mmCIF file of C-alpha atoms in Angstrom:
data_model
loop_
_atom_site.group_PDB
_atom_site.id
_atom_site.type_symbol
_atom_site.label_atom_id
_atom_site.label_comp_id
_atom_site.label_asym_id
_atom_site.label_seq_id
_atom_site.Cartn_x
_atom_site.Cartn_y
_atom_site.Cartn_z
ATOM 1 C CA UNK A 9 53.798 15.641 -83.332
ATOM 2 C CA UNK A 10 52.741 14.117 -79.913
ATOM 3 C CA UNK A 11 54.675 15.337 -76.730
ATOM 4 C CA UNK A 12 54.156 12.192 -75.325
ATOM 5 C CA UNK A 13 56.846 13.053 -72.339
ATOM 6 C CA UNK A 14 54.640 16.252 -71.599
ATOM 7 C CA UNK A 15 51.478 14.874 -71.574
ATOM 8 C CA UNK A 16 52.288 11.731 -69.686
ATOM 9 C CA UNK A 17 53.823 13.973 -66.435
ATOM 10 C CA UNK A 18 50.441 16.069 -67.329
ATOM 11 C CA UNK A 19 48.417 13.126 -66.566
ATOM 12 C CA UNK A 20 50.309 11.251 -63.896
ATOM 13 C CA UNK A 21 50.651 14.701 -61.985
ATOM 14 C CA UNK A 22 46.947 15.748 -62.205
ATOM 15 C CA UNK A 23 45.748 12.083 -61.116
ATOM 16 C CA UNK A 24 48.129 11.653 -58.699
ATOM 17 C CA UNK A 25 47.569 14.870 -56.568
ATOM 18 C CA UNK A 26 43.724 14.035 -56.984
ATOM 19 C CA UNK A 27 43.739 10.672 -55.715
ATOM 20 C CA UNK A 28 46.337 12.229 -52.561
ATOM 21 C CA UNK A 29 43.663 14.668 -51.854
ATOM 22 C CA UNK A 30 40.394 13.074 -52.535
ATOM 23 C CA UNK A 31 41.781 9.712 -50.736
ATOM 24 C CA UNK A 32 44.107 12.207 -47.974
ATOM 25 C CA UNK A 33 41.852 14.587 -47.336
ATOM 26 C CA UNK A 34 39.050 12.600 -46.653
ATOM 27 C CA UNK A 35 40.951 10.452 -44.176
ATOM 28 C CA UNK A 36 41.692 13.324 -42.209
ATOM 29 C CA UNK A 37 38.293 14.770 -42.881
ATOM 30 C CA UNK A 38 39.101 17.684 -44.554
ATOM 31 C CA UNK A 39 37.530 16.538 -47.625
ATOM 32 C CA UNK A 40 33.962 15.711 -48.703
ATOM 33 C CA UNK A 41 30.177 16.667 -47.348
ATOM 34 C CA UNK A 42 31.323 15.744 -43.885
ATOM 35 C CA UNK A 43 34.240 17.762 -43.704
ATOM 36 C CA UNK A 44 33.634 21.513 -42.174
ATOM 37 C CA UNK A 45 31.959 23.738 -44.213
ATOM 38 C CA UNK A 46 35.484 26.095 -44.714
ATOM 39 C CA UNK A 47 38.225 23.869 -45.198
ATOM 40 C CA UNK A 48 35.835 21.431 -47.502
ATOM 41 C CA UNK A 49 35.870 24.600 -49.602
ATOM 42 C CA UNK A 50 39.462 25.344 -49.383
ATOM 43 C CA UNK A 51 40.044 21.388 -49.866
ATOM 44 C CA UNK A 52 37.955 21.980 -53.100
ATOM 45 C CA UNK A 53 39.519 25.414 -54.205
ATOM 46 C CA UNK A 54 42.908 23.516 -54.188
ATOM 47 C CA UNK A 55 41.356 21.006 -56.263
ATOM 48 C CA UNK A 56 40.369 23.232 -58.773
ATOM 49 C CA UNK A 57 44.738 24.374 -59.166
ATOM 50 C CA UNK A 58 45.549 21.150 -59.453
ATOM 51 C CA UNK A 59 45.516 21.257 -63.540
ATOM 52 C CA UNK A 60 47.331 24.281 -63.161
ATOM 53 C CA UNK A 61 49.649 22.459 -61.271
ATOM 54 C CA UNK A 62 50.177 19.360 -63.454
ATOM 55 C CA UNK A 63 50.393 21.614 -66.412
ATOM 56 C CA UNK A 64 53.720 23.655 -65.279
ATOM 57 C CA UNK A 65 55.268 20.072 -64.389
ATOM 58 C CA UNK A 66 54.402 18.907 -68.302
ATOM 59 C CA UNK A 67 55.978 22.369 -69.486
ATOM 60 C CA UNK A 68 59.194 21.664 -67.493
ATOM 61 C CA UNK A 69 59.079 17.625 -68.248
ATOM 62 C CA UNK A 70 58.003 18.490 -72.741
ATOM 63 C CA UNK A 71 59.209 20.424 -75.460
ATOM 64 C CA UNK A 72 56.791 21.400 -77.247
ATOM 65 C CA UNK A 73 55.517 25.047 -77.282
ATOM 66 C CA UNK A 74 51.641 25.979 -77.897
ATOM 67 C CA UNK A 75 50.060 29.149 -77.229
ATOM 68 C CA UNK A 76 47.356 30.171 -75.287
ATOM 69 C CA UNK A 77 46.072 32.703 -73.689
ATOM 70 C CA UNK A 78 44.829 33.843 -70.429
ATOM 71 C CA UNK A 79 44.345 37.492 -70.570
ATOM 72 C CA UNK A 80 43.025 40.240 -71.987
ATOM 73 C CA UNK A 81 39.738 38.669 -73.068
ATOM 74 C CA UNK A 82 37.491 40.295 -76.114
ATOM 75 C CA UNK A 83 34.663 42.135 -74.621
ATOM 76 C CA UNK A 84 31.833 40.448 -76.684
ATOM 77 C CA UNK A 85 33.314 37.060 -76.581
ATOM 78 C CA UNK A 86 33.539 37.632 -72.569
ATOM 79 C CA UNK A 87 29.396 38.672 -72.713
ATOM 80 C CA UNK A 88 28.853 35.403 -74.414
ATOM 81 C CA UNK A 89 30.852 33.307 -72.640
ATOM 82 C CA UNK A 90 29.129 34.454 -69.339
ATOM 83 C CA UNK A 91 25.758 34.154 -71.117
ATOM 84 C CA UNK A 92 26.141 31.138 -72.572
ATOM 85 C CA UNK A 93 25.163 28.664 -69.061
ATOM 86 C CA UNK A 94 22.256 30.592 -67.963
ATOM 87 C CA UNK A 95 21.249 31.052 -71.734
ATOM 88 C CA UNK A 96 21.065 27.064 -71.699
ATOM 89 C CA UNK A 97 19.091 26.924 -68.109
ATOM 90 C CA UNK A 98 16.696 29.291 -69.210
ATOM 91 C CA UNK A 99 15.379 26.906 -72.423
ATOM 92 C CA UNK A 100 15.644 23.991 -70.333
ATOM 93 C CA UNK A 101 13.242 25.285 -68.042
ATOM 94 C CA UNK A 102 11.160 26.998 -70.495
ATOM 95 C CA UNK A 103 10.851 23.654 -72.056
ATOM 96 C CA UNK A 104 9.852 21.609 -68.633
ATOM 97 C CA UNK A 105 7.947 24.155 -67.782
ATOM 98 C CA UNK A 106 5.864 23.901 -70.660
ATOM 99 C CA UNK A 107 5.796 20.500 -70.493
ATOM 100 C CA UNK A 108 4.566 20.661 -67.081
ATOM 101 C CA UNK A 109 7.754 18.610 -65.657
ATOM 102 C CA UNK A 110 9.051 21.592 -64.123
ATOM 103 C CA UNK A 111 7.041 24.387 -61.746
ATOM 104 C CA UNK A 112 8.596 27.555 -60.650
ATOM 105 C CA UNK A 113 7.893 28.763 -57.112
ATOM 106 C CA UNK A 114 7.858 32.837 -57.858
ATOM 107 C CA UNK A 115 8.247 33.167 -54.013
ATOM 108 C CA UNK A 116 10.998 31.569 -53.675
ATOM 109 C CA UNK A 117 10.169 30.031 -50.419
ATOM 110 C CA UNK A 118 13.530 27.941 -50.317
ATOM 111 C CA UNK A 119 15.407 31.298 -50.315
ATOM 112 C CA UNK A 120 13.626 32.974 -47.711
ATOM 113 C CA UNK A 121 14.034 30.499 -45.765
ATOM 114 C CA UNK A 122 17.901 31.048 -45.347
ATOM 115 C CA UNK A 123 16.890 35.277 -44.634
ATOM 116 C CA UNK A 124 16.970 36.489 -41.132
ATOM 117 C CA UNK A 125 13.937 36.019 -39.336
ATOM 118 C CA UNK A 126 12.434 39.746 -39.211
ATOM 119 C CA UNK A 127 8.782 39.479 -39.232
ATOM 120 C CA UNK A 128 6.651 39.782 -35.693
ATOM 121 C CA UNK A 129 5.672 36.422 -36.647
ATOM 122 C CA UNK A 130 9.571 35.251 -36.969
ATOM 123 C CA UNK A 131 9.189 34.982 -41.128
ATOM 124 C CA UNK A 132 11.643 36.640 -42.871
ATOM 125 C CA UNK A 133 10.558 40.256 -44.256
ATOM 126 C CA UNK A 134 12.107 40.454 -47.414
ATOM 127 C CA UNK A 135 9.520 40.800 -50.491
ATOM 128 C CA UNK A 136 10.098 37.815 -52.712
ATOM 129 C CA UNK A 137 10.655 40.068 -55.841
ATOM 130 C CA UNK A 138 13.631 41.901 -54.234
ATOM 131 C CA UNK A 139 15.016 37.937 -53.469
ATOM 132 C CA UNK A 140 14.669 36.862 -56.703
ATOM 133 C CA UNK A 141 16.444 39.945 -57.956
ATOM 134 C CA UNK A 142 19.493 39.356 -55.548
ATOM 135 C CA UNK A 143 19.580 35.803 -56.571
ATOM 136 C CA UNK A 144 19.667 36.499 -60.323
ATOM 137 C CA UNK A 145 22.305 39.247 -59.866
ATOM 138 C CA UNK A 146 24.186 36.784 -57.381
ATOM 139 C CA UNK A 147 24.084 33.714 -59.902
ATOM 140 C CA UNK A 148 24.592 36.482 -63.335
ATOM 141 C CA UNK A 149 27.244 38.148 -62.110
ATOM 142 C CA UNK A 150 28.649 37.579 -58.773
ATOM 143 C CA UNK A 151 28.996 33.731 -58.802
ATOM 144 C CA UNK A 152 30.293 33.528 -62.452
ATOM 145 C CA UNK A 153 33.561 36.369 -61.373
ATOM 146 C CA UNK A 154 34.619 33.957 -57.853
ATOM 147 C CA UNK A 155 34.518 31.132 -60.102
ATOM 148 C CA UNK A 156 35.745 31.849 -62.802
ATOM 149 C CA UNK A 157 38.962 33.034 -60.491
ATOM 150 C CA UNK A 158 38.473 29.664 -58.711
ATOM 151 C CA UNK A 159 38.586 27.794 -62.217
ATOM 152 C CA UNK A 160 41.302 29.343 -63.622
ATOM 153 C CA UNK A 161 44.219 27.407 -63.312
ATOM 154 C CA UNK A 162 41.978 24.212 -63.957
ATOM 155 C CA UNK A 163 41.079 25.285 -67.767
ATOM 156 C CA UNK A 164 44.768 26.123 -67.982
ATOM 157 C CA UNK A 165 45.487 22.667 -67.073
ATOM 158 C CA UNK A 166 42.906 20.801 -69.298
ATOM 159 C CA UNK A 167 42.136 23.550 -71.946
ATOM 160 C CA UNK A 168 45.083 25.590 -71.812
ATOM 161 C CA UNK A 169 48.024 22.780 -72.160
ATOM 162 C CA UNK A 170 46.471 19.137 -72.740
ATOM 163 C CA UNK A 171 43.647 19.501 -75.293
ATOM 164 C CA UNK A 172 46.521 21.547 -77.428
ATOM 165 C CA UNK A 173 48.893 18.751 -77.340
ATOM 166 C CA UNK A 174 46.147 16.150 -78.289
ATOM 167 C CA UNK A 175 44.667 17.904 -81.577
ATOM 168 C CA UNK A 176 47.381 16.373 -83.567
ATOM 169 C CA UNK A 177 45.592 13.339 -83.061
ATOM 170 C CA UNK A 178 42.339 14.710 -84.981
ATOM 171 C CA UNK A 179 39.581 17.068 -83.610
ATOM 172 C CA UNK A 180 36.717 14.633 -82.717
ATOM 173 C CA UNK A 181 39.584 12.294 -80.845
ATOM 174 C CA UNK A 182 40.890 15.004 -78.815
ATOM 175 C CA UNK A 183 37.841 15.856 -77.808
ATOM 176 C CA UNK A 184 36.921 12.840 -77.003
ATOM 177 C CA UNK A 185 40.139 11.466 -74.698
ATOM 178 C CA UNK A 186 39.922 15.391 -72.747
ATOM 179 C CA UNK A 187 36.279 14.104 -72.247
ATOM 180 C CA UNK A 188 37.180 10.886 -71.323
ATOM 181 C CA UNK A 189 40.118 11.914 -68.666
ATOM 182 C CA UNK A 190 38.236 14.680 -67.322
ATOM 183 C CA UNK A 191 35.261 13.014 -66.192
ATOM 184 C CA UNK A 192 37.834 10.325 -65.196
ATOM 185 C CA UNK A 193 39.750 13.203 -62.849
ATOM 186 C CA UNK A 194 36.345 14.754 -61.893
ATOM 187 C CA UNK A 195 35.049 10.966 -60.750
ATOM 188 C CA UNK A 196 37.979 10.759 -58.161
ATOM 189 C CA UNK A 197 37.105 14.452 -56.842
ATOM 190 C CA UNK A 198 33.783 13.732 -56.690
ATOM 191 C CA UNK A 199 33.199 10.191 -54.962
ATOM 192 C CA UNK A 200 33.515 11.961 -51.668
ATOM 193 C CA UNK A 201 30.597 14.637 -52.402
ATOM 194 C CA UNK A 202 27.761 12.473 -54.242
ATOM 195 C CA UNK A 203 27.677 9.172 -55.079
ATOM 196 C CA UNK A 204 24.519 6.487 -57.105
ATOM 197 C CA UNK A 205 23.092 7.496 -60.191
ATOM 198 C CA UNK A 206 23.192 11.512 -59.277
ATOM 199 C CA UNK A 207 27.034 10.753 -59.539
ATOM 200 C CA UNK A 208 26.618 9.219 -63.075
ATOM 201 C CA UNK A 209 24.629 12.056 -64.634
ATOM 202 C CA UNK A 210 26.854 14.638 -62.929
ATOM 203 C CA UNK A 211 29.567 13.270 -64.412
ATOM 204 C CA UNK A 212 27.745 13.186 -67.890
ATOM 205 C CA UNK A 213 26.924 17.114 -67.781
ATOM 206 C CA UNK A 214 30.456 17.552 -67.111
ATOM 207 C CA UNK A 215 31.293 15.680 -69.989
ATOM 208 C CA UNK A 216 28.790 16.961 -72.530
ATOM 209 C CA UNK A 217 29.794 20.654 -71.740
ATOM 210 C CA UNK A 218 33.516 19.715 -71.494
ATOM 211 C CA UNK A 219 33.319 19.482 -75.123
ATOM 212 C CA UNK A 220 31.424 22.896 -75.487
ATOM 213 C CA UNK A 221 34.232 24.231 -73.741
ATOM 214 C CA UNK A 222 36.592 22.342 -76.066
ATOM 215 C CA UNK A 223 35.720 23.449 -79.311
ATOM 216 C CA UNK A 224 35.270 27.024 -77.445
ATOM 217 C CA UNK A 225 39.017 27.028 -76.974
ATOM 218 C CA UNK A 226 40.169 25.470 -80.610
ATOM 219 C CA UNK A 227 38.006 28.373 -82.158
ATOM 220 C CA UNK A 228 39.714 31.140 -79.454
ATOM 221 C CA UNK A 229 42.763 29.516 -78.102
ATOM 222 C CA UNK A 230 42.203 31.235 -74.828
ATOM 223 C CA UNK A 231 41.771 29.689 -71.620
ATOM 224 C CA UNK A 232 40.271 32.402 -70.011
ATOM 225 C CA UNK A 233 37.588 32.135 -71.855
ATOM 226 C CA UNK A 234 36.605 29.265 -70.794
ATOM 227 C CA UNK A 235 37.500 29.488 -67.479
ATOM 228 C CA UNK A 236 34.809 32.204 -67.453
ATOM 229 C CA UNK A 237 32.453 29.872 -69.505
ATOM 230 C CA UNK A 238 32.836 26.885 -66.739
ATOM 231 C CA UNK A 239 32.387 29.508 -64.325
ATOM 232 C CA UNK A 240 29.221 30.502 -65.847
ATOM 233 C CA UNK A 241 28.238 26.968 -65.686
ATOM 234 C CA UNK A 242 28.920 25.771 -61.872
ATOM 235 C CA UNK A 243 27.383 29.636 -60.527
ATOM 236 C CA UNK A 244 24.424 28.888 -62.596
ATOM 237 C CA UNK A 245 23.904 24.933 -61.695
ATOM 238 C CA UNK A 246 24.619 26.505 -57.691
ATOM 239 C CA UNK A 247 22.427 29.834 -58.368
ATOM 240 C CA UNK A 248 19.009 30.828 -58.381
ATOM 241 C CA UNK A 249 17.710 27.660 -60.239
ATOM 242 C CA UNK A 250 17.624 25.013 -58.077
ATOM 243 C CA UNK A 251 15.520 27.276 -55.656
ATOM 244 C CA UNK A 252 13.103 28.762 -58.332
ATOM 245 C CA UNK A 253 12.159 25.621 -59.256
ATOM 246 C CA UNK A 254 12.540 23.270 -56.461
ATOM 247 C CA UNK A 255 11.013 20.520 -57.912
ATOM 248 C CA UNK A 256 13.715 19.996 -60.444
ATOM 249 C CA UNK A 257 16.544 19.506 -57.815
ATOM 250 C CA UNK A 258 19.699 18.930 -57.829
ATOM 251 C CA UNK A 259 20.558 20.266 -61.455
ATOM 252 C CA UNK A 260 21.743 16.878 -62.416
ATOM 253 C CA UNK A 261 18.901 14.867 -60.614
ATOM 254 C CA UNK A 262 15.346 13.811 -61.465
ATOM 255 C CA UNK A 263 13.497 15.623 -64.883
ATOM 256 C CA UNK A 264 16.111 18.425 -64.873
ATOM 257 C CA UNK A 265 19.085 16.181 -64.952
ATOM 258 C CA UNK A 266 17.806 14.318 -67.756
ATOM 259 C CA UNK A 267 16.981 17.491 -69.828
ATOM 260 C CA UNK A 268 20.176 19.257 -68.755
ATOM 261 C CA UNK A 269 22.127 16.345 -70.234
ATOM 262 C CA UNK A 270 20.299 15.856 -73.407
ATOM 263 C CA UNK A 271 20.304 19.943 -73.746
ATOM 264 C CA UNK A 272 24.152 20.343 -73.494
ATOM 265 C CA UNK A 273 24.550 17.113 -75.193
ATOM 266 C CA UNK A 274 23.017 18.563 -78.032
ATOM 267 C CA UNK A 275 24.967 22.052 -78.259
ATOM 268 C CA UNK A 276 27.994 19.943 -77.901
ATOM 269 C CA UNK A 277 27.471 18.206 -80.623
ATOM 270 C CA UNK A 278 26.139 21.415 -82.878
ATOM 271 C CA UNK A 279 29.586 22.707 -81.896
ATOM 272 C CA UNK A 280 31.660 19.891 -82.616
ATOM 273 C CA UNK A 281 29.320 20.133 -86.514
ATOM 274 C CA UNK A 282 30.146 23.560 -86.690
ATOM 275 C CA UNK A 283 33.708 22.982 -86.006
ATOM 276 C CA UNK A 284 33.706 20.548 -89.139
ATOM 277 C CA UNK A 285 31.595 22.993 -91.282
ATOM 278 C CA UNK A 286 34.501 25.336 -90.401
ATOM 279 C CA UNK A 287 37.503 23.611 -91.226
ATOM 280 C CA UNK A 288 35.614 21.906 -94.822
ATOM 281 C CA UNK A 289 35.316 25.648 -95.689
ATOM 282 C CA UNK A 290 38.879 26.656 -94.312
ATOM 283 C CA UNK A 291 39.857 23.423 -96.647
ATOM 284 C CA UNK A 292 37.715 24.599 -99.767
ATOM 285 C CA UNK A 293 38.774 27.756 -99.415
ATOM 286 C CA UNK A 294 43.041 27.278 -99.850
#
C-alpha cells in the first residue's frame, strides 16, 4: 500500500528547499559557477542533505515503516560498489580509444599545469608518472570516501525512503518515476552550474545510472551502498579522466558524453533484466 501522505511531504519538501536554494542562493550569489569557490561548495554540500532532509519530514508526516540500512556495509559488496564507476570509465575509454575518438595524454599536461612551478625554467618538476599515480589514488580512493560522506543523506532521501515506498507500484515503474523526479530535482540544482545541450546529457547520465543505483538498493536494501556507489561515480566523472584524456571533456560533453550515456544506459538496463530474471526464478521457485 502507497503512503501517499509520506511521499507527497517527501516530494514537496525536497523540491521546495531546492528551488529556495537554487533560486535563493543564486540571488545572493552564493550559488552557481559565479559564486566563490567555498561557499558554492558549501551551497552544494547542503544540497546534497536536502533528501535527507525531506525524508525525516515524510517519516514524521507517513506511517508506513521500511527498512534500510546505512551501516555496517559487506566488505565485498563495498569493493564493488567503489569499483563499479571507474570499472565503467575504463571500457568507455578503452572503447574510444580504440576507435580513435578518444587520445590519452600520458603526461598529463593539464595536471601539471595546476603543480607549483619548480623547474629553473618555471615548469613544474614533478615526473608525470608520479602525477598520474596521485591522480588515480586521488580519484580511487580519496574522492570516492568525501563523497560518498557528502552523498549520504541524499541516497537516504531518494534510495533510502522514496524508491521503497514506490515499489508497490511495480519494479520497472518505480524505477522509472525515482528517474523521472530525480533528474527533475537535479535540473533545478543544476541550471545555475551548466546549461545547453551539456545540461541535457548531464542530466541523462544521471538518469541512466540512477537506475543502476536503483536496482543496487532493491537487491541490498542499503543506502550506504549506494551512497558509496554515487560517490564512486561523481569522484570518477571529477578525477583523473577528464585530464588523461582531454579531448573527451567534460564527461558528459562531446564523444565521451555520448558513449558515457549509451554505456550506463546499457548496464542499467542489464540490471533492470537481471532484476526480472531474479524475481521469475524467486516466482518459479515457491
Amino acid at each position: 500500500m502507497l503512503d501517499k501522505r509520506g511521499i507527497a511531504v517527501y516530494l514537496g519538501t525536497a523540491f521546495l528547499l531546492a528551488i529556495v536554494l537554487a533560486v535563493g542562493g543564486s540571488a545572493l550569489g552564493w550559488y552557481g559557477l559565479r559564486a566563490p569557490g567555498g561557499i558554492s561548495l558549501a551551497t552544494l554540500a547542503l544540497a546534497a542533505w536536502i533528501p535527507a532532509a525531506a525524508a525525516f519530514a515524510g517519516k514524521r508526516a507517513g506511517g508506513t515503516r521500511i527498512e534500510s540500512r546505512a551501516w555496517p556495509i559487506p566488505p565485498l559488496r563495498f569493493v564493488a560498489a567503489l569499483l563499479l564507476a571507474p570499472a565503467g570509465f575504463v571500457i568507455l575509454f578503452l572503447i574510444l580509444s580504440l576507435l580513435g575518438l578518444a587520445t590519452p595524454d600520458w603526461d598529463v599536461n593539464q595536471l601539471a599545469a595546476y603543480a607549483p612551478e619548480s623547474g629553473p625554467d618555471g615548469a613544474a618538476d614533478i615526473p608525470p608518472a608520479f602525477l598520474l599515480s596521485l591522480a588515480f589514488v586521488a580519484t580511487l580512493l580519496v574522492l570516492p570516501v568525501l563523497h560518498t560522506l557528502a552523498l549520504f543523506g541524499h541516497e537516504w532521501g531518494w534510495r533510502g525512503y522514496l524508491l521503497p515506498r514506490l515499489l508497490p507500484l511495480g519494479r520497472l515503474r518505480a524505477h522509472a518515476l525515482v528517474a523521472a523526479l530525480w533528474i527533475a530535482w537535479l535540473a533545478i540544482l543544476a541550471a545555475p552550474h551548466i546549461g545547453g545541450w551539456l545540461f541535457l546529457r548531464m542530466l541523462l547520465l544521471a538518469g541512466c545510472f540512477g537506475v543502476v543505483l536503483n536496482e543496487m538498493w532493491r537487491c541490498a536494501r542499503h543506502h550506504g551502498l549506494t551512497a558509496v556507489a554515487l560517490g564512486a561515480f561523481t569522484a570518477n566523472i571529477l578525477g583523473v579522466w577528464p585530464h588523461l584524456f582531454p579531448n573527451a571533456n567534460p564527461p558528459w560533453g562531446g564523444v565521451m558524453g555520448g558513449g558515457a550515456i549509451a554505456l550506463w544506459g546499457a548496464i542499467a538496463l542489464m540490471a533492470a533484466a537481471a532484476g526480472i530474471r531474479r524475481k521469475d526464478e524467486a516466482a518459479e521457485a515457491s
